[in-house]
PDB file of C-alpha atoms in Angstrom:
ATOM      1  CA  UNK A 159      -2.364  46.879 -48.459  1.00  0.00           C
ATOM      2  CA  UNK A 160       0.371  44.826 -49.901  1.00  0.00           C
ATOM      3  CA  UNK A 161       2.187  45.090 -46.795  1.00  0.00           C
ATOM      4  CA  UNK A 162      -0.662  44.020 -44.920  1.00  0.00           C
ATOM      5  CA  UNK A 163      -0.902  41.015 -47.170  1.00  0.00           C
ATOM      6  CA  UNK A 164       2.472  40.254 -46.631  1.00  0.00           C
ATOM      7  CA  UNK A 165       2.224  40.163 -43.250  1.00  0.00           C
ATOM      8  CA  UNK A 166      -0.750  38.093 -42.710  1.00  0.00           C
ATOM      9  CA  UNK A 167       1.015  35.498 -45.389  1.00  0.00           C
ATOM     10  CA  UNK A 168       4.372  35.489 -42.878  1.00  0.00           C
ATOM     11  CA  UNK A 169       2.065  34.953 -40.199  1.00  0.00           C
ATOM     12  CA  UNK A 170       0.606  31.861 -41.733  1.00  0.00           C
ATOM     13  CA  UNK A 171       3.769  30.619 -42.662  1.00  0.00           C
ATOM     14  CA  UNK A 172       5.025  30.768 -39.086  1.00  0.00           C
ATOM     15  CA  UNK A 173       2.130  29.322 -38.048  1.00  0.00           C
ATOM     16  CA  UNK A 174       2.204  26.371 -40.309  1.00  0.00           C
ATOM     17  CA  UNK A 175       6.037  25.871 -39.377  1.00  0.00           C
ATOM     18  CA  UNK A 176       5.191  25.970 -35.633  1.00  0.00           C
ATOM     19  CA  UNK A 177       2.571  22.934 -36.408  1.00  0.00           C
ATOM     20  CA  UNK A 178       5.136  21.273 -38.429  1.00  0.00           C
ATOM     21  CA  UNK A 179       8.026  20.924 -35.346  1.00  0.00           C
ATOM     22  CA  UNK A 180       4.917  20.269 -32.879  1.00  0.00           C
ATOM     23  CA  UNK A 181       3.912  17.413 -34.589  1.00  0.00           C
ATOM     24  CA  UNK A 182       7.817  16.544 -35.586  1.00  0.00           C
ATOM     25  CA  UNK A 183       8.823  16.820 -31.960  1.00  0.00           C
ATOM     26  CA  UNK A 184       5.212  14.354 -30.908  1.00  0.00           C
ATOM     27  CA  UNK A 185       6.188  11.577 -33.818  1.00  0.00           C
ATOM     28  CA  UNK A 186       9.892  11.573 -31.860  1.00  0.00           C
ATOM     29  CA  UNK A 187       8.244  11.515 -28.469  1.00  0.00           C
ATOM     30  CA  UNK A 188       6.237   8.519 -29.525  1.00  0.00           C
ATOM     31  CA  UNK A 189       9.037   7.191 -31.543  1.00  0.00           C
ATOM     32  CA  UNK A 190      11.195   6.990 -28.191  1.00  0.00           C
ATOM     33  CA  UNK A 191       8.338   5.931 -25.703  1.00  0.00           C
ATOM     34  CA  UNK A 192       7.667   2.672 -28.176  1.00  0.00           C
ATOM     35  CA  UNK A 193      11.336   1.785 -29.043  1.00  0.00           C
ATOM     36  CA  UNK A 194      11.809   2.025 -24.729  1.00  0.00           C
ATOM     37  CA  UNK A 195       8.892  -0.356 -23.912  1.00  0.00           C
ATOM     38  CA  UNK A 196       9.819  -2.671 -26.741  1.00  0.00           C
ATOM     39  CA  UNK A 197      13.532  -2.385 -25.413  1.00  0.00           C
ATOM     40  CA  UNK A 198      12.236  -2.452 -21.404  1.00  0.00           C
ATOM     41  CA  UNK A 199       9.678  -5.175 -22.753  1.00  0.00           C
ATOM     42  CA  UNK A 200      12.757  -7.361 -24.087  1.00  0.00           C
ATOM     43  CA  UNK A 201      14.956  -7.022 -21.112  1.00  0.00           C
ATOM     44  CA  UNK A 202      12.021  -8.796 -18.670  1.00  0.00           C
ATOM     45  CA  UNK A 203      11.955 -12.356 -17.827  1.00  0.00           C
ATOM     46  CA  UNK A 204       8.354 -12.185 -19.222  1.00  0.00           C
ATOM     47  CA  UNK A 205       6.697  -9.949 -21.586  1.00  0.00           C
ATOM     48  CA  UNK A 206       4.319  -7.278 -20.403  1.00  0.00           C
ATOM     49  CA  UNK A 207       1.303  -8.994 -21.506  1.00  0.00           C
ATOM     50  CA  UNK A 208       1.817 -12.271 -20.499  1.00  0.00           C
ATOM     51  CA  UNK A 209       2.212 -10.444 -16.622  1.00  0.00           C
ATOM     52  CA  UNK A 210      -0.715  -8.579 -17.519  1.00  0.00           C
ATOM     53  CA  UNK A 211      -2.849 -11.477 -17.035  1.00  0.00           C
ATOM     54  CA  UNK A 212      -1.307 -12.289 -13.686  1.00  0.00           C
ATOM     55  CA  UNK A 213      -1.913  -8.930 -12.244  1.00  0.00           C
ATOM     56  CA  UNK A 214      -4.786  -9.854 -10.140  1.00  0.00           C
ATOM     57  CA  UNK A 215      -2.731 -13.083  -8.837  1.00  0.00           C
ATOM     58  CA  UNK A 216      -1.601 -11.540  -5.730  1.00  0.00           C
ATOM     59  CA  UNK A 217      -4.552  -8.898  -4.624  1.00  0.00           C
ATOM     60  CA  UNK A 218      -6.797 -11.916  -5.168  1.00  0.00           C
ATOM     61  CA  UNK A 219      -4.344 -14.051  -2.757  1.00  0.00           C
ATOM     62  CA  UNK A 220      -4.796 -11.014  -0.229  1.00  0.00           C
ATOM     63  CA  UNK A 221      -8.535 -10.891   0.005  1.00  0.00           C
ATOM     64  CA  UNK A 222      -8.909 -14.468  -0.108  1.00  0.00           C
ATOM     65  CA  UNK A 223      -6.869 -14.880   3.125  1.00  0.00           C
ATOM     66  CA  UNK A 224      -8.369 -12.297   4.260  1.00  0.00           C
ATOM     67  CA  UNK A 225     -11.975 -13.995   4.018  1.00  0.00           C
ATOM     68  CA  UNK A 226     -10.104 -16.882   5.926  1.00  0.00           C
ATOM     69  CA  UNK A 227      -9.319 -15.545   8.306  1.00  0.00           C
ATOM     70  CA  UNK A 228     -12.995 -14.523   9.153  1.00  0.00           C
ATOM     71  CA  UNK A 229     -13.891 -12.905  12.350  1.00  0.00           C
ATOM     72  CA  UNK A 230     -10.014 -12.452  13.472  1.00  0.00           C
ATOM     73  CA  UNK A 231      -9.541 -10.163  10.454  1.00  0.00           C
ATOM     74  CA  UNK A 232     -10.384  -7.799  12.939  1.00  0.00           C
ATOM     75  CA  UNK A 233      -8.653  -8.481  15.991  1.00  0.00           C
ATOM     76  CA  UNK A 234      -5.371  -8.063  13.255  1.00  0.00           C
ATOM     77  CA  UNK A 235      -6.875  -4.855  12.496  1.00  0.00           C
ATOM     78  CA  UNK A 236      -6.451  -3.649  16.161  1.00  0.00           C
ATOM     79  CA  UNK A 237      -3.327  -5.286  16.113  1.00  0.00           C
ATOM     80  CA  UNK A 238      -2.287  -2.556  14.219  1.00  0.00           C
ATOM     81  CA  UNK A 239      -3.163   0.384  15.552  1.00  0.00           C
ATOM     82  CA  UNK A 240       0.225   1.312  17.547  1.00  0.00           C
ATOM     83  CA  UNK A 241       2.153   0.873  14.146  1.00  0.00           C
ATOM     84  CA  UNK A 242      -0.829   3.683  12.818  1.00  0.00           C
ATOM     85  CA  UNK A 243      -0.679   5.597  15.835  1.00  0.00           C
ATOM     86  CA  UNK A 244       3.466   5.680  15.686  1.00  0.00           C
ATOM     87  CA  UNK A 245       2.740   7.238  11.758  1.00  0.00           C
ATOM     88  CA  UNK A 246      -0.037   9.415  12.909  1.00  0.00           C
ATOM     89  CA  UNK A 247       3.040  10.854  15.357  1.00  0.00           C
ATOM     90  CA  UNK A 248       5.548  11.043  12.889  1.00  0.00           C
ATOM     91  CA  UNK A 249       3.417  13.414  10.361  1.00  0.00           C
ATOM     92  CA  UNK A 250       1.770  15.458  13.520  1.00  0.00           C
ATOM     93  CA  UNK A 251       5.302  16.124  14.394  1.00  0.00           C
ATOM     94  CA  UNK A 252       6.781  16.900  11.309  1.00  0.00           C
ATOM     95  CA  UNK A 253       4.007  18.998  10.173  1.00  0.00           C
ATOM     96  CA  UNK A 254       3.853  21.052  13.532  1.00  0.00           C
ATOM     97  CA  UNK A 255       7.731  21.452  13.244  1.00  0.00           C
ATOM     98  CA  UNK A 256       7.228  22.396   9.156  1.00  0.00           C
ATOM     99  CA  UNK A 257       4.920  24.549   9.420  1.00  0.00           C
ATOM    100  CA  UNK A 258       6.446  26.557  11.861  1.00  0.00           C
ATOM    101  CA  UNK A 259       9.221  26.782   9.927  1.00  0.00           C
ATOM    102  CA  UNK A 260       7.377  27.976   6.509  1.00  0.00           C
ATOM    103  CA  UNK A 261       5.447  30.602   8.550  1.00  0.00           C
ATOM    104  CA  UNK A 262       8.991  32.256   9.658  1.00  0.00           C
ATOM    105  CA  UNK A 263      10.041  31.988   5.720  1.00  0.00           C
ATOM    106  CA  UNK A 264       7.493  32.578   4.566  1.00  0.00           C
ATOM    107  CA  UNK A 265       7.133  36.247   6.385  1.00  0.00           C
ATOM    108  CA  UNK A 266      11.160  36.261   5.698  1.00  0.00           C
ATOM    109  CA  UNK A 267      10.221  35.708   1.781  1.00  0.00           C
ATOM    110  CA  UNK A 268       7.420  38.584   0.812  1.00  0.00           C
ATOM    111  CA  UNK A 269       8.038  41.554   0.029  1.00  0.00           C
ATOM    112  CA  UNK A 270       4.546  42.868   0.848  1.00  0.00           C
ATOM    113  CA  UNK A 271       5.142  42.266   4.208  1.00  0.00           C
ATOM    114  CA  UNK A 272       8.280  44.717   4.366  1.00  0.00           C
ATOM    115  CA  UNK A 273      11.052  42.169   4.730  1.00  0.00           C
ATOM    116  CA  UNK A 274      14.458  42.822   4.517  1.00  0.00           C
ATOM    117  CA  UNK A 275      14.884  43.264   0.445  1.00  0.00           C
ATOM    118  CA  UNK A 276      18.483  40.924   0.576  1.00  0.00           C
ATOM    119  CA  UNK A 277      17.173  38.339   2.441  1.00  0.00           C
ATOM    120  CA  UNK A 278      14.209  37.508   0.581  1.00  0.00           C
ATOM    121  CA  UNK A 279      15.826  35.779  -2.663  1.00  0.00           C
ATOM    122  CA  UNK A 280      18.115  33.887  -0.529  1.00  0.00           C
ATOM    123  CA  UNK A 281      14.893  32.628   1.410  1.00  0.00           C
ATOM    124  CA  UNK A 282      13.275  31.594  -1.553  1.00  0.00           C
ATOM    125  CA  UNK A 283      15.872  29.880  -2.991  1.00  0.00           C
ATOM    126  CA  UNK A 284      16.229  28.021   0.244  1.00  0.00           C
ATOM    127  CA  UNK A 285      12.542  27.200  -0.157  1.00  0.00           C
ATOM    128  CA  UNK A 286      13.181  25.629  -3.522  1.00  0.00           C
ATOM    129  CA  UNK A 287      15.822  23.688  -2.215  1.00  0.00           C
ATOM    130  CA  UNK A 288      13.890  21.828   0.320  1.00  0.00           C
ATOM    131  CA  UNK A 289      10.741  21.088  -1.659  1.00  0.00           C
ATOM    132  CA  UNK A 290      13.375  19.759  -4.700  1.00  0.00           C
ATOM    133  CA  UNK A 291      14.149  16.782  -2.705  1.00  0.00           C
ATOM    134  CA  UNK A 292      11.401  13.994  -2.003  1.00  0.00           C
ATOM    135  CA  UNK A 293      10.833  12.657   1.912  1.00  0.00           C
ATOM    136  CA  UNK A 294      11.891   9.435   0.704  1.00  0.00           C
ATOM    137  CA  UNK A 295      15.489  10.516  -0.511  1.00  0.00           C
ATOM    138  CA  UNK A 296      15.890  12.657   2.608  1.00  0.00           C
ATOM    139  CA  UNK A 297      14.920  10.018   4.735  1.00  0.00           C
ATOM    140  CA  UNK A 298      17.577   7.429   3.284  1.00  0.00           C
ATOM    141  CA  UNK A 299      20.272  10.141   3.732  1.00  0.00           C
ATOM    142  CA  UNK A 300      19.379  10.627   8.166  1.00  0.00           C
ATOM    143  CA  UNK A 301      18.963   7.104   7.971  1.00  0.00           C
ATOM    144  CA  UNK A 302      22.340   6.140   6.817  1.00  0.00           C
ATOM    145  CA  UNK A 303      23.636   8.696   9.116  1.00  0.00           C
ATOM    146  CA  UNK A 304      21.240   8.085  12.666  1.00  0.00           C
ATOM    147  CA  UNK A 305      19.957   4.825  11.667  1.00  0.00           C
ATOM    148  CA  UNK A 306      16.544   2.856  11.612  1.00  0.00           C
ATOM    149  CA  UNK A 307      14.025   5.289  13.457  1.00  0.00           C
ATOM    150  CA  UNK A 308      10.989   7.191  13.371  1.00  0.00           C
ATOM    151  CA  UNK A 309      13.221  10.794  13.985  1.00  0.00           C
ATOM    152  CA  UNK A 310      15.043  10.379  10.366  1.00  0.00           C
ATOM    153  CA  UNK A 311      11.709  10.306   9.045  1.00  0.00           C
ATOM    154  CA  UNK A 312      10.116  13.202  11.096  1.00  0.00           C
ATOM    155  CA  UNK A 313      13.066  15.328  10.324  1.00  0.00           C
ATOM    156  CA  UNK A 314      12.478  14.416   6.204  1.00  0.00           C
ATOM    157  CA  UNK A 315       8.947  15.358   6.556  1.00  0.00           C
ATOM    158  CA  UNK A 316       9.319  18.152   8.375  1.00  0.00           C
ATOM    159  CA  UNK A 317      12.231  19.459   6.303  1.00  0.00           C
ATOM    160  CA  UNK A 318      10.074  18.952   3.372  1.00  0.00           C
ATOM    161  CA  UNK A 319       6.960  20.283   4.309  1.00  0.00           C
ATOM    162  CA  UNK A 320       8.777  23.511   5.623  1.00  0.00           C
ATOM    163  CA  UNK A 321       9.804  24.239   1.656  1.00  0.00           C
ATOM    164  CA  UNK A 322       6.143  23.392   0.457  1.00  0.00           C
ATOM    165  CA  UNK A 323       4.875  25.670   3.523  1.00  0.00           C
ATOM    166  CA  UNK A 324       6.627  28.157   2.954  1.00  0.00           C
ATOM    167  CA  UNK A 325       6.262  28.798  -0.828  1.00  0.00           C
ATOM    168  CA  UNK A 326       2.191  28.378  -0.038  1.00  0.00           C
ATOM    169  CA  UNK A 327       2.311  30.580   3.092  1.00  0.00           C
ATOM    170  CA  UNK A 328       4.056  33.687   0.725  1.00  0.00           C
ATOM    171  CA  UNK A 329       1.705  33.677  -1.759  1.00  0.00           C
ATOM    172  CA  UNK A 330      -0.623  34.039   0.458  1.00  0.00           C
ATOM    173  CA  UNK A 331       0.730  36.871   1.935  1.00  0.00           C
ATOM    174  CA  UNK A 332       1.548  38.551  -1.533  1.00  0.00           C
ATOM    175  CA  UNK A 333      -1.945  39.087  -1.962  1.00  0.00           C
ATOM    176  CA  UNK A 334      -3.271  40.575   1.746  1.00  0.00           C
ATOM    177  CA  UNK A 335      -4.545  44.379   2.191  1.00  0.00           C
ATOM    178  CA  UNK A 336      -1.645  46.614   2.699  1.00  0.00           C
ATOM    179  CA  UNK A 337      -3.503  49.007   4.560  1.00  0.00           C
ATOM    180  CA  UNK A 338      -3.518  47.890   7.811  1.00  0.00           C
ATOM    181  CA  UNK A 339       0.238  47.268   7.923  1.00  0.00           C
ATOM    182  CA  UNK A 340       1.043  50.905   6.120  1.00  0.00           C
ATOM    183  CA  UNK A 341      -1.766  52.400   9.477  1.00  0.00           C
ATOM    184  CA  UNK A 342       0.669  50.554  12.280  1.00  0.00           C
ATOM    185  CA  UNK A 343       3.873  52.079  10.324  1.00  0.00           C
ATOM    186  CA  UNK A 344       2.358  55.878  10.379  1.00  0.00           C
ATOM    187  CA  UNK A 345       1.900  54.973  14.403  1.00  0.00           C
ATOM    188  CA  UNK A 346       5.409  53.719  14.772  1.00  0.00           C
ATOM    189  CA  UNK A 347       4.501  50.239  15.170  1.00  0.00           C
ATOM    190  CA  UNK A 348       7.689  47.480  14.858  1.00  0.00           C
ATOM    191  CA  UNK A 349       7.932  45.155  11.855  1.00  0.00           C
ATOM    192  CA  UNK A 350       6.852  41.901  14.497  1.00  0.00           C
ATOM    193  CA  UNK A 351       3.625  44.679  15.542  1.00  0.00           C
ATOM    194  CA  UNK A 352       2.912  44.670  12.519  1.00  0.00           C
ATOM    195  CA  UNK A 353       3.405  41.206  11.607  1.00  0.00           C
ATOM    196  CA  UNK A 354       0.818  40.240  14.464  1.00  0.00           C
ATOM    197  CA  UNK A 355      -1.669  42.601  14.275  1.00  0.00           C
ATOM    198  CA  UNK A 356      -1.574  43.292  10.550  1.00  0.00           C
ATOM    199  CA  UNK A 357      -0.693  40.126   8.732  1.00  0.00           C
ATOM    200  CA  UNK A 358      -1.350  37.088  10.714  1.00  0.00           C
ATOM    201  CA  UNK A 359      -5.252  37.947  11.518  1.00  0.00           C
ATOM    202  CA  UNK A 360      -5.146  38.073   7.833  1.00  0.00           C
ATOM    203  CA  UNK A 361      -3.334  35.288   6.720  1.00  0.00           C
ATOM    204  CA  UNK A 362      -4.269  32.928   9.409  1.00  0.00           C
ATOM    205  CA  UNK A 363      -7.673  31.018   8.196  1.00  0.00           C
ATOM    206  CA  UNK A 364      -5.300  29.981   4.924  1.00  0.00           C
ATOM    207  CA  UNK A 365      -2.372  29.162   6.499  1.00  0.00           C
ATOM    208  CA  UNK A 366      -4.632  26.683   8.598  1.00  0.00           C
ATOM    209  CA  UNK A 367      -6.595  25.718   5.506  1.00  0.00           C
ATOM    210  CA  UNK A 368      -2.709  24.783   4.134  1.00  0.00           C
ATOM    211  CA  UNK A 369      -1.526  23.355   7.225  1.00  0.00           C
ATOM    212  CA  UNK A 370      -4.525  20.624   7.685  1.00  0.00           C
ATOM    213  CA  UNK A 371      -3.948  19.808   3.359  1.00  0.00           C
ATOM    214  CA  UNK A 372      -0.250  18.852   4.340  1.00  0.00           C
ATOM    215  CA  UNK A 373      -0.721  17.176   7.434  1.00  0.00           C
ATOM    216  CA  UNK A 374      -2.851  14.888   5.332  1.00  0.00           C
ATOM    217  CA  UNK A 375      -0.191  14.606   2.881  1.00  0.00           C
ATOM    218  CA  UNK A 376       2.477  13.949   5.590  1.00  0.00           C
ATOM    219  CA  UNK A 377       0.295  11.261   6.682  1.00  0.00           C
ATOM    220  CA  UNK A 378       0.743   9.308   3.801  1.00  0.00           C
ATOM    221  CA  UNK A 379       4.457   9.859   3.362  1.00  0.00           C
ATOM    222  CA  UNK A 380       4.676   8.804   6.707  1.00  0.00           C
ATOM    223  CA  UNK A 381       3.704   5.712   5.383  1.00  0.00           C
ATOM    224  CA  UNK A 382       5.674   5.286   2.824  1.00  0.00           C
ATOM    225  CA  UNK A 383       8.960   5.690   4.500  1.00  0.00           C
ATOM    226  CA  UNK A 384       8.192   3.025   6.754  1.00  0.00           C
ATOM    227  CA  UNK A 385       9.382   1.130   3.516  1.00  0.00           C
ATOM    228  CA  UNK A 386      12.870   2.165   4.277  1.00  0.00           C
ATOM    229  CA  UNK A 387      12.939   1.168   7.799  1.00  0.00           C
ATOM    230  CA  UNK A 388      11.817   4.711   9.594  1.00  0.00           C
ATOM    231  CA  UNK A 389       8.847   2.903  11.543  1.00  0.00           C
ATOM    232  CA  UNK A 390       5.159   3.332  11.612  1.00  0.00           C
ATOM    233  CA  UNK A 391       2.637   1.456   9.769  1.00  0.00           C
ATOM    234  CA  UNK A 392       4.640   1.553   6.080  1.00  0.00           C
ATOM    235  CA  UNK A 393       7.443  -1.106   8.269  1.00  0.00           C
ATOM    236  CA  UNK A 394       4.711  -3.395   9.038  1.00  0.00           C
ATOM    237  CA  UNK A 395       3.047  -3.542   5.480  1.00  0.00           C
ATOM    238  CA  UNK A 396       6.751  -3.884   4.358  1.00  0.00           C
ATOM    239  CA  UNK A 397       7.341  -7.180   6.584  1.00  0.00           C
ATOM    240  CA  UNK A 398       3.785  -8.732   5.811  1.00  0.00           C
ATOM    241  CA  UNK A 399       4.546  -8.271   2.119  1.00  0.00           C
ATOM    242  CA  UNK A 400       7.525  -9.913   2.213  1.00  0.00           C
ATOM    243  CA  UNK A 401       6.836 -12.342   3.835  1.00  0.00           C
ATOM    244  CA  UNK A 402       4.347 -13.688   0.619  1.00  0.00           C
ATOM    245  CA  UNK A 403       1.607 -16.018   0.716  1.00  0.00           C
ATOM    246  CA  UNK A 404       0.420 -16.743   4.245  1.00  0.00           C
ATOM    247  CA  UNK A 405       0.787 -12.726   5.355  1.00  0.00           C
ATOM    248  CA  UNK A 406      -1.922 -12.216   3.166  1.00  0.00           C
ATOM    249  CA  UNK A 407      -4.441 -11.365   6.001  1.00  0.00           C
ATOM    250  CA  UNK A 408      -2.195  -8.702   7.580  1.00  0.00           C
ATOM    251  CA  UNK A 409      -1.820  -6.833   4.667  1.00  0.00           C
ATOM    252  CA  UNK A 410      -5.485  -6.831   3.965  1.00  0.00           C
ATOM    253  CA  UNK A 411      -5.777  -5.910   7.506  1.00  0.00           C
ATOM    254  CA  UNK A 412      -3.017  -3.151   6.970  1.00  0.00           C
ATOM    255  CA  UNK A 413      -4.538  -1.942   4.235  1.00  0.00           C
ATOM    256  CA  UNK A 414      -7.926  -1.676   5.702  1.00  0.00           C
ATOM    257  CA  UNK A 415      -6.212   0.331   8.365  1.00  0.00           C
ATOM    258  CA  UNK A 416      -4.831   2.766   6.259  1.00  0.00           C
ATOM    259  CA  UNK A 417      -7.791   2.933   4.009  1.00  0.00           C
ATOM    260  CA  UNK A 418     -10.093   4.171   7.002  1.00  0.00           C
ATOM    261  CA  UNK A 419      -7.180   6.460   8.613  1.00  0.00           C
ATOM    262  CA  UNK A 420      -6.643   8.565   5.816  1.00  0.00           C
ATOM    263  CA  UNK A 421     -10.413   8.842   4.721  1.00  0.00           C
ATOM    264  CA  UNK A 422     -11.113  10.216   8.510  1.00  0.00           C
ATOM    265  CA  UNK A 423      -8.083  12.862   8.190  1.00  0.00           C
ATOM    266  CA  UNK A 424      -8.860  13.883   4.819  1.00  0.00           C
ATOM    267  CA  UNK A 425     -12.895  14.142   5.900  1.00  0.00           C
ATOM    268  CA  UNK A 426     -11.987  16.016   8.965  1.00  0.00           C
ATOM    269  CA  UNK A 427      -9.641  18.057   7.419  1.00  0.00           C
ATOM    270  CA  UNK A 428     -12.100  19.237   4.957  1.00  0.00           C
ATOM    271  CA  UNK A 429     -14.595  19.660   7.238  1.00  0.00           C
ATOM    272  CA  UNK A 430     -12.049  22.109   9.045  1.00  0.00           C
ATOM    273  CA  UNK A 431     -10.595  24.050   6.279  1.00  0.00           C
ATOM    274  CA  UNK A 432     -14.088  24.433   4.839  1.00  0.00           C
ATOM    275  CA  UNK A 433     -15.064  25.937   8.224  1.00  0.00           C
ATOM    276  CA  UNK A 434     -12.040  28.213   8.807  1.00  0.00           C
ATOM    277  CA  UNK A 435     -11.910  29.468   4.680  1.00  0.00           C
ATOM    278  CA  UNK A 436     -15.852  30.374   5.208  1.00  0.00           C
ATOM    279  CA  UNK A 437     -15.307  32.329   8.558  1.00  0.00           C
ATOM    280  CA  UNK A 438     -12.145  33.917   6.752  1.00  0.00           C
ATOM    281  CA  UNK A 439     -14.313  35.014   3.925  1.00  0.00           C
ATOM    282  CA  UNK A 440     -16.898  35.960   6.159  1.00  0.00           C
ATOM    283  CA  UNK A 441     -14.195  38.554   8.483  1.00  0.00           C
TER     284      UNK A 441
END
């Protein structure tokens, strides 16, 4: 019994020394965050508060030129739509061209698929390489190097989204029915038999479920890099921006653009992978 005792009092003392360092290490967390915003706040040419106020300065500048603009808003909407159509190429591209990719690692990077047993680690950390850099970064790097285009940012999409892929696609095969493949070994059946007609019938209503989630995410960072001069819509907004008061109704019009593109893909999307994850289930 003393024992016992003795061990239940250890425990609480470990327990209230655990609490103690959580709540030490929380004080210094705040204690850092509020001596870098007062630092940050002294270093602007205003304070934070007194920009607070003006936040709304420039949206409001947007929409009213917008409402100026009146029925030609929409005519600059159209005016658009190559720029949206040139991004809606870049991400189809790049997440064809990813995805392709991550299904080859990803078979190369599970072991319940019999891979080769050396080759998988290096495949994975591969993987982790390419989904540790960001589009952007990428994109700034094949820019440098091939200049202002709409390839450097296919290739940083595509690059990316093969990482992301890939590390999706394997865990979804970690966790299909072995039996199938284990039948086609006992016949003599080759790994790529058994890759076909044991794994990919399988896998293939997630993989497609994955591949519509990123092609809506490639959309958007198709976008974006048109802020570094890879094309598309995102080089457009860029120019309208800077270009300050006067643009305002092409970036409203931009914006609109965007707004309704992306709320179609990601609708349709979900539609899809709703429809393909049921019929999987289903099978």
């Amino acid at each position: 019994m003393m024992a016992v005792a003795a061990l239940e009092q250890e425990i609480l003392s470990m327990r209230k020394r655990r609490q103690l360092y959580s709540m030490m290490g929380l004080l210094l967390v705040i204690a850092v965050l509020v001596s870098g915003y007062s630092k940050s706040n002294e270093m602007n040419s205003g304070g934070f508060l007194q920009g607070l106020s003006k936040f709304f300065d420039y949206p409001g500048e947007i929409v009213a030129e917008a409402v100026a603009a009146g029925p030609g808003f929409f005519a600059l909407i159209l005016q658009f739509v190559p720029a949206m159509l040139e991004t809606l190429n870049i991400a189809g591209v790049a997440t064809l061209l990813g995805g392709a990719l991550a299904v080859v690692l990803a078979m190369a990077s599970t072991r319940n698929v019999d891979s080769w047993g050396p080759l998988i680690p290096v495949v994975r950390r591969m993987m982790d390489i390419m989904r540790a850099f960001p589009e952007l970064i990428i994109a700034l790097f094949l820019i440098f190097v091939l200049g202002s285009s709409p390839v450097p940012a296919m290739i940083a999409v595509a690059f990316h989204t093969a990482g992301a892929l890939g590390k999706l696609f394997s865990e979804v095969n970690e966790n299909i029915d072995r039996k199938p493949i284990e039948g086609l070994s006992a016949c003599g059946a080759s790994w790529l038999q058994r890759i076909r007609f044991a794994v990919l019938p399988q896998v293939a209503p997630n993989y497609l479920s994955y591949f519509l989630l990123r092609l809506e995410i490639n959309v958007r960072a198709s976008a974006i890099l048109g802020f570094v001069g890879a094309g598309g819509i995102g080089q457009e907004l860029r120019r309208t921006i800077g270009w300050g008061k006067g643009a305002g109704d092409e970036t409203a019009a931009i914006f609109v653009l965007l707004f309704v593109t992306i709320m179609v893909i990601d609708q349709l999307s979900s539609y899809l992978r709703g429809k393909l994850v049921g019929s999987g289930r289903a099978h």
